[in-house]
Short mmCIF file of C-alpha atoms and ligand atoms in Angstrom, two decimals:
data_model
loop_
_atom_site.label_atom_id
_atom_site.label_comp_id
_atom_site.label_asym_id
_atom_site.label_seq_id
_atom_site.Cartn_x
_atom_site.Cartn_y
_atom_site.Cartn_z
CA UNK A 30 102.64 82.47 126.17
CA UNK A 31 99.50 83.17 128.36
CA UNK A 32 96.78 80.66 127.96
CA UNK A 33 94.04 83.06 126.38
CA UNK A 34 96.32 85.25 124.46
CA UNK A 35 95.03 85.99 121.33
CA UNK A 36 97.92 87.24 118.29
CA UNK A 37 96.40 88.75 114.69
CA UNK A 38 99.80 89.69 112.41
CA UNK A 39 98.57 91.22 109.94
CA UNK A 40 101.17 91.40 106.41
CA UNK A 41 99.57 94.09 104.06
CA UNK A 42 101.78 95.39 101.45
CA UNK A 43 102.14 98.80 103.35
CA UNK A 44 102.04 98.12 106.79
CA UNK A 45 102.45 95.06 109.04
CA UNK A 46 100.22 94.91 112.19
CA UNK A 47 100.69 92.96 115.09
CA UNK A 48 97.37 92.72 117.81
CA UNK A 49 97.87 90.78 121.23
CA UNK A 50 94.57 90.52 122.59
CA UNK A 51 93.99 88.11 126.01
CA UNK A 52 90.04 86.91 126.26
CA UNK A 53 88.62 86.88 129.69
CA UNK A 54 85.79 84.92 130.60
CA UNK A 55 83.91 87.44 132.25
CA UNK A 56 85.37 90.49 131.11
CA UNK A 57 85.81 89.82 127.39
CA UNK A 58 88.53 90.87 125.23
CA UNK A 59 90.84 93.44 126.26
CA UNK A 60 93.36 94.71 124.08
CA UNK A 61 96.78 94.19 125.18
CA UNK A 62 99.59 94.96 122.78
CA UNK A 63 99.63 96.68 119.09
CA UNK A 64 102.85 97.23 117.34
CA UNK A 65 102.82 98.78 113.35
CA UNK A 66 105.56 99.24 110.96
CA UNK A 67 105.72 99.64 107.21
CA UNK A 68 106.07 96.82 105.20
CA UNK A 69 108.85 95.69 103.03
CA UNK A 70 109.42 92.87 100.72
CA UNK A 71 105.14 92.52 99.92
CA UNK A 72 104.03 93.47 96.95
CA UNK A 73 100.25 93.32 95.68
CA UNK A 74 99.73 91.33 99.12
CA UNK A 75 102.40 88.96 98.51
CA UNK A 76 105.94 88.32 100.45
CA UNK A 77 108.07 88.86 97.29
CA UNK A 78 111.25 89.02 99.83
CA UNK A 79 111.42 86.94 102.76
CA UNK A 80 113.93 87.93 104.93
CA UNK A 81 112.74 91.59 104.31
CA UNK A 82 109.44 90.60 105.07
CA UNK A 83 110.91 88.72 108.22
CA UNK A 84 112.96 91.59 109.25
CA UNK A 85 109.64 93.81 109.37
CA UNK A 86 107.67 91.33 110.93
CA UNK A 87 109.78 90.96 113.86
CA UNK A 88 110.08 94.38 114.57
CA UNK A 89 106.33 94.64 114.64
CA UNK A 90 106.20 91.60 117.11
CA UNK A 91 108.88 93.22 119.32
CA UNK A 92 106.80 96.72 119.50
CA UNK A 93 103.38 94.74 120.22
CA UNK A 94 105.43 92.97 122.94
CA UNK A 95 106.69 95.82 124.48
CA UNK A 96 103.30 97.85 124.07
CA UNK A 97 101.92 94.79 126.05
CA UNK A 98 104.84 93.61 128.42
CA UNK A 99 104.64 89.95 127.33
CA UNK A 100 105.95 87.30 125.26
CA UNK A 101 104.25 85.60 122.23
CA UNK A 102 104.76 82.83 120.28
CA UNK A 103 102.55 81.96 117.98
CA UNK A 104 99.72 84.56 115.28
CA UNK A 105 97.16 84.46 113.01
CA UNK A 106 98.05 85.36 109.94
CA UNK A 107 96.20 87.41 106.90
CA UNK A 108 96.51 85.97 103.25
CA UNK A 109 95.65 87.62 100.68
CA UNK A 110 96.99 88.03 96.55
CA UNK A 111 95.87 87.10 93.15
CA UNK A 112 96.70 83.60 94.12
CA UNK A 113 93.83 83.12 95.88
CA UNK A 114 90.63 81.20 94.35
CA UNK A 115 87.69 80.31 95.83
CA UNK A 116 84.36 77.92 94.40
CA UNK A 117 81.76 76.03 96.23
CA UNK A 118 81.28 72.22 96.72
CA UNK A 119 78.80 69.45 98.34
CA UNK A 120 79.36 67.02 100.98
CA UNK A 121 76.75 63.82 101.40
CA UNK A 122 76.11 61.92 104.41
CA UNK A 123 73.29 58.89 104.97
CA UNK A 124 72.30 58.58 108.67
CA UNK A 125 71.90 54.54 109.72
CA UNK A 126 71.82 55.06 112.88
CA UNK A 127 68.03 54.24 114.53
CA UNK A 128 66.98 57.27 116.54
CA UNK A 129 68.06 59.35 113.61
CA UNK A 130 69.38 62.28 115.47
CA UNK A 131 72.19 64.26 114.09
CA UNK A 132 75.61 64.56 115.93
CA UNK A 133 79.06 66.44 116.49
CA UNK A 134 80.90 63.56 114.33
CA UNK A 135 78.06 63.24 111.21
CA UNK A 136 78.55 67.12 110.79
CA UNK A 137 82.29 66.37 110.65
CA UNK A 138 82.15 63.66 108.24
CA UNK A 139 79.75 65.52 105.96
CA UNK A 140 81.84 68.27 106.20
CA UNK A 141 84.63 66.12 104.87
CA UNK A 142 82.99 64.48 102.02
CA UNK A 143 82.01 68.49 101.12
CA UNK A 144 86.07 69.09 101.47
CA UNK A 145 86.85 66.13 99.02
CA UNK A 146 88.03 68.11 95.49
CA UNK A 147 90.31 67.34 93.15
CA UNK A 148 93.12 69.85 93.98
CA UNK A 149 96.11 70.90 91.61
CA UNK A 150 99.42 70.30 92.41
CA UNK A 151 100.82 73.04 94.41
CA UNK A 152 97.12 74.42 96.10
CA UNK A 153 95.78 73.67 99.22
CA UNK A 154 92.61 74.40 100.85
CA UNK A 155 93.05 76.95 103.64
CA UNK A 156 89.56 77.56 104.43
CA UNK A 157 86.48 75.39 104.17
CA UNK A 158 83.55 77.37 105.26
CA UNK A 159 80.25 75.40 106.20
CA UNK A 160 77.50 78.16 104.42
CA UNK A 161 74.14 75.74 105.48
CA UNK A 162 72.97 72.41 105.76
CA UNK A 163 70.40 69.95 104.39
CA UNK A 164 68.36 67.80 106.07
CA UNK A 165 66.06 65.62 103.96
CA UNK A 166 65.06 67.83 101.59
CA UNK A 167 64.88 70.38 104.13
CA UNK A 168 67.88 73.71 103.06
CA UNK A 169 68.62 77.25 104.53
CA UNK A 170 69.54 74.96 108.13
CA UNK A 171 72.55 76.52 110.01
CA UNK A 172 72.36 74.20 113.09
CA UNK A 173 71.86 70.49 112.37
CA UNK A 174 73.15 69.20 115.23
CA UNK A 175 70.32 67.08 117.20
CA UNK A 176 67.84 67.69 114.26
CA UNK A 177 66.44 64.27 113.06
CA UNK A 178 67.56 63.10 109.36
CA UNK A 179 68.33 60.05 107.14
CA UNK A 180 70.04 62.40 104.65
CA UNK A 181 72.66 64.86 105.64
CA UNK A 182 73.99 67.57 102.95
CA UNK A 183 76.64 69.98 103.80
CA UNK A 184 76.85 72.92 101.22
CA UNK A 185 80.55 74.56 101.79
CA UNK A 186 82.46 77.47 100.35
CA UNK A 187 86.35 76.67 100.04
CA UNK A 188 89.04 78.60 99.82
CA UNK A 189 92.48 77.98 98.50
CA UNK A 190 95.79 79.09 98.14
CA UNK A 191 99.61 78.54 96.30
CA UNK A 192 101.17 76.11 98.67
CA UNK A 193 104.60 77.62 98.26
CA UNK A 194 102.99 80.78 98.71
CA UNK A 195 101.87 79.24 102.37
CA UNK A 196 105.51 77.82 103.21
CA UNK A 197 107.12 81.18 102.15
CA UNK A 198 104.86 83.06 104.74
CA UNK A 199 105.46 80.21 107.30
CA UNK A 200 109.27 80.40 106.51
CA UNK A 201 108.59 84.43 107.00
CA UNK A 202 107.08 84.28 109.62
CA UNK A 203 109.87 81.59 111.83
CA UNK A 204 112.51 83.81 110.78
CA UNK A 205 110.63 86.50 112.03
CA UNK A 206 110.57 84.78 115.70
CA UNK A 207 107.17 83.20 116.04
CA UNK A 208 104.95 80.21 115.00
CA UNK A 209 102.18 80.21 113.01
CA UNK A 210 98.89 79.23 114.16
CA UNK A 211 96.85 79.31 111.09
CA UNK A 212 96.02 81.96 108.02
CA UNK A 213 92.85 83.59 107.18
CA UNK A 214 91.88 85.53 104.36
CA UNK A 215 92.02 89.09 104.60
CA UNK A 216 88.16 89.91 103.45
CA UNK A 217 87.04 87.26 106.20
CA UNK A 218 88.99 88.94 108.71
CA UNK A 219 87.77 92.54 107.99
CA UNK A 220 84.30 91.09 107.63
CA UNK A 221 84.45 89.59 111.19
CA UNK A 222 85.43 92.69 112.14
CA UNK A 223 83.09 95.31 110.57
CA UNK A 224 80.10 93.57 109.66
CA UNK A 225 77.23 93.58 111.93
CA UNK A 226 74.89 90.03 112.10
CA UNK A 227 71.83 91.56 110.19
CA UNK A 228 73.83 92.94 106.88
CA UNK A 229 75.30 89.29 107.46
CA UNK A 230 72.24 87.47 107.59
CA UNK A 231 70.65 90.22 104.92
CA UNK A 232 73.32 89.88 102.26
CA UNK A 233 76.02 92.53 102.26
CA UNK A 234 80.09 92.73 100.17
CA UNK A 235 83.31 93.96 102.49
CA UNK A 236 85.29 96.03 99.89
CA UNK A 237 88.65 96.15 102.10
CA UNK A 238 90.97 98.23 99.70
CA UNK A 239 94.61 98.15 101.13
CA UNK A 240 97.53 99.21 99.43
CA UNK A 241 98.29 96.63 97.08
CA UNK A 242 94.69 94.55 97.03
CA UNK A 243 91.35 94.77 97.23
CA UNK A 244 90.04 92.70 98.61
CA UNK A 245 85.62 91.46 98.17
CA UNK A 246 83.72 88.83 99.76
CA UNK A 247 79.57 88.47 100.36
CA UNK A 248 77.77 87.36 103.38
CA UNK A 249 74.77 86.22 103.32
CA UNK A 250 72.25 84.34 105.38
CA UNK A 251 75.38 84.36 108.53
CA UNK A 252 77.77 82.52 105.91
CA UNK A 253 80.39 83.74 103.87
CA UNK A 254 79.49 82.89 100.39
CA UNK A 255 81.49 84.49 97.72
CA UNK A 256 85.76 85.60 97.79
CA UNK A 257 87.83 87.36 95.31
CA UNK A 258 91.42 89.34 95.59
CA UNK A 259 91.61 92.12 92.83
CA UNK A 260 95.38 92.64 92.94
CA UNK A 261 95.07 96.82 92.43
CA UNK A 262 94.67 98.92 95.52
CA UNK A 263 95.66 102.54 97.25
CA UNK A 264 99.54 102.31 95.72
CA UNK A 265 98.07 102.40 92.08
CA UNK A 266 96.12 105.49 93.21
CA UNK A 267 98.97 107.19 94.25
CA UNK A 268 101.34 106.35 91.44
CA UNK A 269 98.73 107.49 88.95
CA UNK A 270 99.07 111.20 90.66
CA UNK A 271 102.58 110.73 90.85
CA UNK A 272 102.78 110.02 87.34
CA UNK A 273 99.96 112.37 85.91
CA UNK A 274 101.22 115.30 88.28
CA UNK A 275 105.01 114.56 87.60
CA UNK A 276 105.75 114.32 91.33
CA UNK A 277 107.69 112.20 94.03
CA UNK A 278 105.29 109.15 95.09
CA UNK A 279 106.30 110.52 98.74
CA UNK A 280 104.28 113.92 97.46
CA UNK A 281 101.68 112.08 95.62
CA UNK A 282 100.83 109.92 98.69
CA UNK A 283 100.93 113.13 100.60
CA UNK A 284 98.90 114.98 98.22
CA UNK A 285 96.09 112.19 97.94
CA UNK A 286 95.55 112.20 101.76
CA UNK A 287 95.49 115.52 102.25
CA UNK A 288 93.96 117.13 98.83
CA UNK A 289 92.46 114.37 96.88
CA UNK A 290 89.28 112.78 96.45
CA UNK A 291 87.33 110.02 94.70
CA UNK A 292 84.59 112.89 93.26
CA UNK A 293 85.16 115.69 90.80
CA UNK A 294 81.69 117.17 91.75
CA UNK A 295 81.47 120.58 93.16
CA UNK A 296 85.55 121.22 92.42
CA UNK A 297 85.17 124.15 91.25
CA UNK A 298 87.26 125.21 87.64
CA UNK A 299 89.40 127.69 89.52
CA UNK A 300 90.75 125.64 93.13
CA UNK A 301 94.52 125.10 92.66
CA UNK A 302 96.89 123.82 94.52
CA UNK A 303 100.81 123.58 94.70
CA UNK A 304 102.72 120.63 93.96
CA UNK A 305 106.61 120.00 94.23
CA UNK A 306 108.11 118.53 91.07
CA UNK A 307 110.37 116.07 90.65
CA UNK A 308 114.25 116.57 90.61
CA UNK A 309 114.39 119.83 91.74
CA UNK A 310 112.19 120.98 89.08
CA UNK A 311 110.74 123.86 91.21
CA UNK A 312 107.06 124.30 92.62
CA UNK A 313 103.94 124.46 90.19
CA UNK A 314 100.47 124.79 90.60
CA UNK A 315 97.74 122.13 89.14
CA UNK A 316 93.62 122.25 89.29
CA UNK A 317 92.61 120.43 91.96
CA UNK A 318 89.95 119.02 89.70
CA UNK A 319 92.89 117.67 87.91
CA UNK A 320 94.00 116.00 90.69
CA UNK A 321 90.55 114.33 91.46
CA UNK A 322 89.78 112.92 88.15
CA UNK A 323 93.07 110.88 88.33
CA UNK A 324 91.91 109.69 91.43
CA UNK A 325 88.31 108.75 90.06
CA UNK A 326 89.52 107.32 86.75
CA UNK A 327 91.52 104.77 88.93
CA UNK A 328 88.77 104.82 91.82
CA UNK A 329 86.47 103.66 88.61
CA UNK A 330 88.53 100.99 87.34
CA UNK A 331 88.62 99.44 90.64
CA UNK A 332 84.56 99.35 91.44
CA UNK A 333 84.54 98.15 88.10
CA UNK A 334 86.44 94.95 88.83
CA UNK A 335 84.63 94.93 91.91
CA UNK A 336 81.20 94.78 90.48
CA UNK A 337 82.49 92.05 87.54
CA UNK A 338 82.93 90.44 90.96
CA UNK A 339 80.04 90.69 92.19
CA UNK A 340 78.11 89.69 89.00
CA UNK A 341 80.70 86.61 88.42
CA UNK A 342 78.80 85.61 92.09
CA UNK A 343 75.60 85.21 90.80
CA UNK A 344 74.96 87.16 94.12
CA UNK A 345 74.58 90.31 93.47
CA UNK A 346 70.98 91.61 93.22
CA UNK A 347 71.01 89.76 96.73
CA UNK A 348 73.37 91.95 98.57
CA UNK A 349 70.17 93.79 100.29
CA UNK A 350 72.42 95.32 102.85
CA UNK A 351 75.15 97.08 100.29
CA UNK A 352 78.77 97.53 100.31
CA UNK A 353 81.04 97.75 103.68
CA UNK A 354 84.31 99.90 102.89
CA UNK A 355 87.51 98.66 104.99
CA UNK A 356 90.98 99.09 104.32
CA UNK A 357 93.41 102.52 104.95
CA UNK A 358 92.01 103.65 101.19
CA UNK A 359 88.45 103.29 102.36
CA UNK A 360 89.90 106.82 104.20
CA UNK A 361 89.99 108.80 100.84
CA UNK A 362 87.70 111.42 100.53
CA UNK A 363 84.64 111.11 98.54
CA UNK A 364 85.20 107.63 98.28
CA UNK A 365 82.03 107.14 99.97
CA UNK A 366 79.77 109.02 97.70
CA UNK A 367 81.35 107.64 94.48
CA UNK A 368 80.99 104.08 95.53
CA UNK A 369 77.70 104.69 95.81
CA UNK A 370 76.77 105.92 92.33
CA UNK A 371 78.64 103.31 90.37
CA UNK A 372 77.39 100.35 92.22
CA UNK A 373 74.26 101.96 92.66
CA UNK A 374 74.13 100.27 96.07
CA UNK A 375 74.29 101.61 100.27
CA UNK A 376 77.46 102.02 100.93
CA UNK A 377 79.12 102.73 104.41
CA UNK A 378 82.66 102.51 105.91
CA UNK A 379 83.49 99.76 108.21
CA UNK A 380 85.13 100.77 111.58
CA UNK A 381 86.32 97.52 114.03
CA UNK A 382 83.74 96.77 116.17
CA UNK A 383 85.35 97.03 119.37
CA UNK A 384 84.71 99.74 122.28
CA UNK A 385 87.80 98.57 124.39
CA UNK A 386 90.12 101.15 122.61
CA UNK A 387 90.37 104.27 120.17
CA UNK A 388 93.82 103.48 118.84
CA UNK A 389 92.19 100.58 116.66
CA UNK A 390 88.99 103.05 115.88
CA UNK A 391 90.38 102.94 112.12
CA UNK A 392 89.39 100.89 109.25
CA UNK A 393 92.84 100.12 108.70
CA UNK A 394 92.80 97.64 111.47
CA UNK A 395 90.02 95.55 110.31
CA UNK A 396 92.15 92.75 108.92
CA UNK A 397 94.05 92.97 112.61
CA UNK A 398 90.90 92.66 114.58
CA UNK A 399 89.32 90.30 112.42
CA UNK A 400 92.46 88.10 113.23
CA UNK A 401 91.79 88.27 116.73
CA UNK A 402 88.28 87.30 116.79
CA UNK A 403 88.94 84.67 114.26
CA UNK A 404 91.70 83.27 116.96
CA UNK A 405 88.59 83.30 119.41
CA UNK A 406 86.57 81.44 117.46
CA UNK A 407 88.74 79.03 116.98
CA UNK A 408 90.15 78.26 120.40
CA UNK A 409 85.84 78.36 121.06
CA UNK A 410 85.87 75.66 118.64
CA UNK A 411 88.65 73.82 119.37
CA UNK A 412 87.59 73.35 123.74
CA UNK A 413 84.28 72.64 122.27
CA UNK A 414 82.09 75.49 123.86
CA UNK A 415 81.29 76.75 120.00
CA UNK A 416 79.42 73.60 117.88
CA UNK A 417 81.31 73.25 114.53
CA UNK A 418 81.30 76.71 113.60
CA UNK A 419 78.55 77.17 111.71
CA UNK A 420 77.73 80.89 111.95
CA UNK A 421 80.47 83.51 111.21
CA UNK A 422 77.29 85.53 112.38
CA UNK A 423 77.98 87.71 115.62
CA UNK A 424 78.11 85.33 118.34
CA UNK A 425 81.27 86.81 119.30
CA UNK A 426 80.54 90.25 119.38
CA UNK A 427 78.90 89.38 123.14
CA UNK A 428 82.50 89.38 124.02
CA UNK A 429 83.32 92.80 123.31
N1 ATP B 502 93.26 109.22 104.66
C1 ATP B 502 93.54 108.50 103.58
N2 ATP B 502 93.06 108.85 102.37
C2 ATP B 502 93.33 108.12 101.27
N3 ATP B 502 94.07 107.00 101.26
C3 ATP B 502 94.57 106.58 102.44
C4 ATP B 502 94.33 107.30 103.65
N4 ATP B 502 94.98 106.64 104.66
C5 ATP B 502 95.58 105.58 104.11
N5 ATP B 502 95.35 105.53 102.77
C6 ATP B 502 95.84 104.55 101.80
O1 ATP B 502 95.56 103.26 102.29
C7 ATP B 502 96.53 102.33 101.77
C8 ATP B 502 97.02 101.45 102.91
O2 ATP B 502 95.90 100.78 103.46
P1 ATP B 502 96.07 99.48 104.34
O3 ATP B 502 96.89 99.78 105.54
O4 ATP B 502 94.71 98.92 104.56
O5 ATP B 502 96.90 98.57 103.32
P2 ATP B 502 97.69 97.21 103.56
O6 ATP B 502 96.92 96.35 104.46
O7 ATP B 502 99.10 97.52 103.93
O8 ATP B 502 97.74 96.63 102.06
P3 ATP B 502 96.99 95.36 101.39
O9 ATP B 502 95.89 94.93 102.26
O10 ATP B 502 96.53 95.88 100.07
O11 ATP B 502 98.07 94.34 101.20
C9 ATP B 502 97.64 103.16 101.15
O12 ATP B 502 97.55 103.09 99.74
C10 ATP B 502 97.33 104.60 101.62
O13 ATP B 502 97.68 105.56 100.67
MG1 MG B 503 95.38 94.96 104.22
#
């Protein structure tokens, strides 16, 4: 595998994504290789069926590799179900040392101590996300290093996961023909990819609803502060039509695209439209308002989870910049609008932030792209020409 290539796979419950990237030092990213096929074997964001799963994801490999006429061995993987929890924690640090000044290995240690929980059996920590430091006193400090301090606090948001959840997606992955190099939630991903650095720095929520999850997490201040994986998502939408309009979920999903939308508003009492019933049971026609308010009873439920979420934060008369929409059901009509009036807050939906091509110019690949930039960070990290990673902010958007 090339030296800068750069591999997001990303395993939603409809569709897995593969995105080889290679990073250039002058030039950037450019976007090599994409390869997309439907899922199987994930349900509500989970692999439910490995070698299904396995059989998917190597198909989506192969067609990435072929789109980009190269080998890889090794992704970045999204993670994402009800299995997920997230909570915040401390880290301490005293500074002996006489000139005071604050350095690569104190922010690692303090970051450690802030790492240290008492963890069930069976979790692990998969993320452990630095949101600002303290310096005598002193909070709100994203960049310690060569500050002067006797007392070093490291305030840190951590995620965690099922363990055997984690081996099953490793396992998954192997038999799918390639390594993994690390996971990363899916909200962080689409964040990375959507947000820009001011509704970071200004306090703003990524609502990426997928097929099976949605999926919310806050910024604020650069930092990712807040994470939470409603397991309810597009499919739900479409089986309530399916169910309420006595159709094939191949119709319903068909239907939704096409016809539906989040907003009875301005339907007017006499718009029909024809359905096909099930089992042969002939064509029928159905209100199209009929149609909508199934989709906004379910469209309801979820902003209602979504703002319990937001309140369970303690965040959310802080999210000055509003809601970011991501996600293939960020797509459905009127979704927009109706958003809007329930959580009474700016809402807008999140594109990838990337010029280099149109095929990606879809919120459904904001978990992909998110991957990718994630990987850059990283490997910034990792050769030491990014400090410890402080900012999610947009340093890497230069790169684009
Ligand atoms: N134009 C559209 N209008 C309404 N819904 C849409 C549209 N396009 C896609 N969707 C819905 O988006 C969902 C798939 O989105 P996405 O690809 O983000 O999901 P996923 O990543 O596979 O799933 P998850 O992240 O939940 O595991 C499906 O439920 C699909 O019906
Ligand atoms: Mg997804």
């Amino acid at each position: 595998m090339r030296e800068n290539l750069l591999v997001g796979l990303d395993i939603g419950t409809t569709k897995i994504c593969v995105l080889i990237a290679e990073f250039k030092e002058n030039e950037g990213l450019e976007i090599m290789g994409l390869g997309k096929v439907p899922s199987l074997g994930v349900k509500k964001g989970v692999i439910v069926d490995i070698p299904q799963t396995a059989r998917m994801v190597k198909e989506a490999i192969k067609r990435a590799e072929f789109d980009a006429g190269l080998r890889i061995k090794e992704a970045w993987v999204s993670i994402a179900g009800e299995h997920i929890q997230s909570q915040d924690n401390r880290g301490f640090l005293k500074i002996n040392r006489e000139d005071g000044i604050i350095r690569v290995r104190d922010l690692e240690r303090v970051l450690e101590d802030a790492s240290r929980v008492a963890m069930p059996k069976g979790r692990e920590i998969i993320h452990k996300l630095p949101q600002e430091f303290v310096v005598d006193g002193q909070d709100q400090i994203n960049e310690p290093l060569g500050m002067r301090g006797a007392h070093l606090e490291a305030r840190v948001h951590l995620v965690t996961a099922a363990s055997g959840y984690c081996q099953n997606m490793e396992m998954g992955l192997q038999m799918g023909g390639c390594q993994l190099a690390g996971m990363v939630l899916q909200s962080l991903a689409s964040g990375m990819a959507t947000l820009l650095p001011e509704e970071e720095d200004l306090g703003v929520t990524i609502v990426d609803i997928g097929g099976g999850t949605t999926d919310v997490a806050i910024f604020l201040r650069e930092g990712l502060r807040f994470t939470e994986v409603l397991a309810v998502g597009g499919n739900h939408i479409t089986n309530d039509v399916a169910v309420g309009l006595h159709i094939t979920r191949e119709n319903a999903e068909i239907l939704k695209i096409n016809q539906g939308t989040a907003l009875t508003d301005g339907i007017g009492e006499d718009e029909e439209i024809e359905v096909e019933r099930v089992a042969g049971r002939g064509k029928t026609k159905v209100k199209k308002k009929t149609l909508a308010r199934i989709i906004e009873l379910r469209v309801e439920e979820i902003f209602e989870l979504v703002d319990i979420a937001l309140k369970k934060s303690g965040l959310r008369g802080l999210i000055t910049s509003g809601v970011v929409l991501s996600g293939g059901s960020s797509l459905l009509n009127g979704l927009k609008e109706k958003t809007e009036k329930q959580l009474n807050l700016p809402v807008r939906i999140g594109y990838p932030r990337i010029k280099s091509t149109s095929r990606l110019n879809s919120p459904v690949y904001a978990t992909v792209v998110g991957l990718v930039l994630y990987a850059l960070k990283q490997k910034r990290e990792a050769s030491g020409q990014n400090t410890l990673g402080m900012r999610i902010k947009g340093w890497f958007r230069e790169f684009f």
